Coordinates of C-alpha atoms in Angstrom, one line a residue:
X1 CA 168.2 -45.4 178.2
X2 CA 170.5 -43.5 175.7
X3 CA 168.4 -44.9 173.1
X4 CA 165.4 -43.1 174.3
X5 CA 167.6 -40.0 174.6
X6 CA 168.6 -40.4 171.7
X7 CA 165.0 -40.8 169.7
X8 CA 163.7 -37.7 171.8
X9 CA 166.8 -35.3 170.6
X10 CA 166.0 -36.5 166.8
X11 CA 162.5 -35.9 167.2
X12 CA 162.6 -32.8 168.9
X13 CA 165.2 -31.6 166.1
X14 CA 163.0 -33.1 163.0
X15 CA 160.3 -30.8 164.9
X16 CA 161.9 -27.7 164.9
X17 CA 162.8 -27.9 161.1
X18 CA 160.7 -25.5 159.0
X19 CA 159.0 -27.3 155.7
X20 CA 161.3 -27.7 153.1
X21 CA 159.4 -29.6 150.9
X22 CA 159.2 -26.4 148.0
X23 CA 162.9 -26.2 148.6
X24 CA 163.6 -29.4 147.3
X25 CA 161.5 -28.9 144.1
X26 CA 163.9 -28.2 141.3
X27 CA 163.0 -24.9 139.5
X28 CA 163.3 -24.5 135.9
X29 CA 165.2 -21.4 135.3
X30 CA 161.9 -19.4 133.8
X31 CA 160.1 -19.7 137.0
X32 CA 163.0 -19.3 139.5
X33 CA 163.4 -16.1 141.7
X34 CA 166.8 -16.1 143.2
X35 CA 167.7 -14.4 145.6
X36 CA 164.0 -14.0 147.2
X37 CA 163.0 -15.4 150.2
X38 CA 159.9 -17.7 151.0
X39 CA 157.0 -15.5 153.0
X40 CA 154.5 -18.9 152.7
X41 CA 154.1 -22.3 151.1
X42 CA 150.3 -23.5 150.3
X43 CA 148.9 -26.4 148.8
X44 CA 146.4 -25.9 146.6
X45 CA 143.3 -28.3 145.5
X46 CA 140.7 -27.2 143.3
X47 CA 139.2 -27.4 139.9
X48 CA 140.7 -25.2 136.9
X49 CA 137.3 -24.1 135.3
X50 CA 136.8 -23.9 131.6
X51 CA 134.2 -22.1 129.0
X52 CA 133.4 -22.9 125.9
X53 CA 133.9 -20.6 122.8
X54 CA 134.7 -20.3 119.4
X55 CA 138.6 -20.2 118.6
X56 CA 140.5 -18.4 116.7
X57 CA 139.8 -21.3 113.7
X58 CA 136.3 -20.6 114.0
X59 CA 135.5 -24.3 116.1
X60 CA 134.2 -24.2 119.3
X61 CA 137.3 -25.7 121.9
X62 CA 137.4 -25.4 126.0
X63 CA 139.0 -21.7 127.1
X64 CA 139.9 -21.4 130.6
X65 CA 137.8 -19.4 132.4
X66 CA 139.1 -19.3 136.4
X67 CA 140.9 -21.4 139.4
X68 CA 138.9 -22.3 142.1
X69 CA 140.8 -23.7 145.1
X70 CA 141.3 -24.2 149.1
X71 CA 145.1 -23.2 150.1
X72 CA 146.0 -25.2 152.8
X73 CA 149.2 -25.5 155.4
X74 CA 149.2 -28.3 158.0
X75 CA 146.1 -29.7 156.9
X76 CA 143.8 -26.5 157.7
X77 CA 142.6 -24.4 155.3
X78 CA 144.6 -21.3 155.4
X79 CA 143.1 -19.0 152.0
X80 CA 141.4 -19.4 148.9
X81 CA 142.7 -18.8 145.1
X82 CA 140.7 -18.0 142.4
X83 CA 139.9 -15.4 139.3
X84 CA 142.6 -12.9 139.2
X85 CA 144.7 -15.0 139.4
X86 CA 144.1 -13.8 143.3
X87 CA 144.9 -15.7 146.5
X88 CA 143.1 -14.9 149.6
X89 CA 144.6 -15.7 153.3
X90 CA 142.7 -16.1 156.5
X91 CA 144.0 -13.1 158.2
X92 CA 142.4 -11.0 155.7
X93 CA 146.1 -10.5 153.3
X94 CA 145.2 -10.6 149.8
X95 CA 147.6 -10.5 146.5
X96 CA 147.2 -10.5 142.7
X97 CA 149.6 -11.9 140.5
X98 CA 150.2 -11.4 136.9
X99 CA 152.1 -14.5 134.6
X100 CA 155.7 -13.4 133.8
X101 CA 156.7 -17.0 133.2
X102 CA 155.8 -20.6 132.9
X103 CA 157.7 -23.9 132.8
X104 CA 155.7 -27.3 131.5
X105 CA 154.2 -29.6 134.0
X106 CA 154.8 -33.2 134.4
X107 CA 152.5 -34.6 132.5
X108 CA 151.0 -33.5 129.5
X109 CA 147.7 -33.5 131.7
X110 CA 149.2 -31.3 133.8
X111 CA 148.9 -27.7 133.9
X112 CA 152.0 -25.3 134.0
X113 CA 154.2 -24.2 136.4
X114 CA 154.3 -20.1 136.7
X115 CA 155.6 -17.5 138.2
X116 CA 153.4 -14.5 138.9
X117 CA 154.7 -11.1 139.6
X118 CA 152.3 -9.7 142.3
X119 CA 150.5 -6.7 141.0
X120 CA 148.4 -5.6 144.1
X121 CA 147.8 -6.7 147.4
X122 CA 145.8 -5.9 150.5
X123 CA 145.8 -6.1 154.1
X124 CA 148.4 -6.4 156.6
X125 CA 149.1 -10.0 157.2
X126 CA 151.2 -12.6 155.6
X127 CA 150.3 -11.7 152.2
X128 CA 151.2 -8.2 152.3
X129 CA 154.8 -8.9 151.9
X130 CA 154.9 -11.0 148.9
X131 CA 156.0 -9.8 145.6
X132 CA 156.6 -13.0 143.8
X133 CA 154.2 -16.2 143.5
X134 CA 155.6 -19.7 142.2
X135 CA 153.0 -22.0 141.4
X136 CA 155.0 -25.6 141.1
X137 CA 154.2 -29.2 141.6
X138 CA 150.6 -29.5 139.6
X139 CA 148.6 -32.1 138.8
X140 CA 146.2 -32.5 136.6
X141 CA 143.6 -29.3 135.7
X142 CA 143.9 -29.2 131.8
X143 CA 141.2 -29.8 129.6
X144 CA 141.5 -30.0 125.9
X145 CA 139.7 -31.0 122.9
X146 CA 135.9 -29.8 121.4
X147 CA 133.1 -29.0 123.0
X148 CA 129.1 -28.7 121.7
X149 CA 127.6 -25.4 123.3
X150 CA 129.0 -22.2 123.3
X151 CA 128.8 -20.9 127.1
X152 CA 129.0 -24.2 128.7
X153 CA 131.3 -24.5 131.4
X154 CA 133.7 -28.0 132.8
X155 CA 135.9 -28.0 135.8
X156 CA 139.2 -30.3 135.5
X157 CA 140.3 -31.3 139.0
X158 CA 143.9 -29.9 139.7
X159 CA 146.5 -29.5 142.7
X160 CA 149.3 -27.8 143.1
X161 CA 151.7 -26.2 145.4
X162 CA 152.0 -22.1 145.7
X163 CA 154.9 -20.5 146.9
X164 CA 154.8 -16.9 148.4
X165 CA 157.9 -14.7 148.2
X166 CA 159.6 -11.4 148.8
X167 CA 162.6 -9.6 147.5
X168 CA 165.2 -8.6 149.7

């Protein structure tokens, strides 16, 4: 029986590991926040939502509008992002970011990586301690090119992954 006592004692260690999976992400150095510590990690999927109107060369292109997505840890949903950029828990912690830096994606269909400083927050929960956002790992969620109708609106499926921190 060592075997099974053996498998159990991996297992049981493998179980009590927290997700690293945003630790093993490599950060480019404008999106990085050393020395902060990880208060939650979310996956996000949603649709980047985009407007039409005239640019600055007078031709009407796509202009992003909002992010609409479920955050979700374990496979339950957990919060909500969208316009603010704002994210929304479940335990009624809120928290605003503002861009302060951005890193390409992947792909060129991909949108950015950022990092938000958080510029208000509400609530007591989870949330309420965060002072940093990372949004890393996206996919898809741009949309480029002409459009026909000023006002009009298009979604671009994206997903990524959102990482809540704190200093200190």
């Amino acid at each position: 029986m060592p075997n099974f006592k053996t498998a159990t004692l991996a297992l049981l260690l493998l179980l009590g590991m927290p997700p690293t999976a945003h630790a093993e992400t490599p950060l480019p150095d404008a999106i990085a926040a050393p020395g902060e510590a990880v208060v939650l990690a979310v996956h996000a999927e949603g649709a980047q939502v985009y407007e039409c109107k005239t640019g600055a060369e007078g031709k009407l292109a796509w202009a992003f509008r909002e992010p609409v997505a479920t955050l979700m840890a374990d496979g339950k949903t957990v919060g909500r992002h969208y316009a603010g950029p704002s994210w929304e828990h479940v335990d009624g912690s809120a928290a605003v970011g503002k861009a302060i830096g951005n890193a390409p994606g992947a792909t060129p269909n991909d949108i950015p990586w950022l990092k938000l400083e958080v510029t208000s927050k509400r609530g007591s929960g989870i949330l309420s301690g965060a002072t940093t956002v990372q949004r890393i790992n996206t996919q898809g969620g741009k949309l480029d090119g002409a459009c026909d109708k000023t006002g009009a609106t298009r979604s671009a499926p994206y997903s990524a992954d959102y990482v809540f921190l704190r200093k200190g």
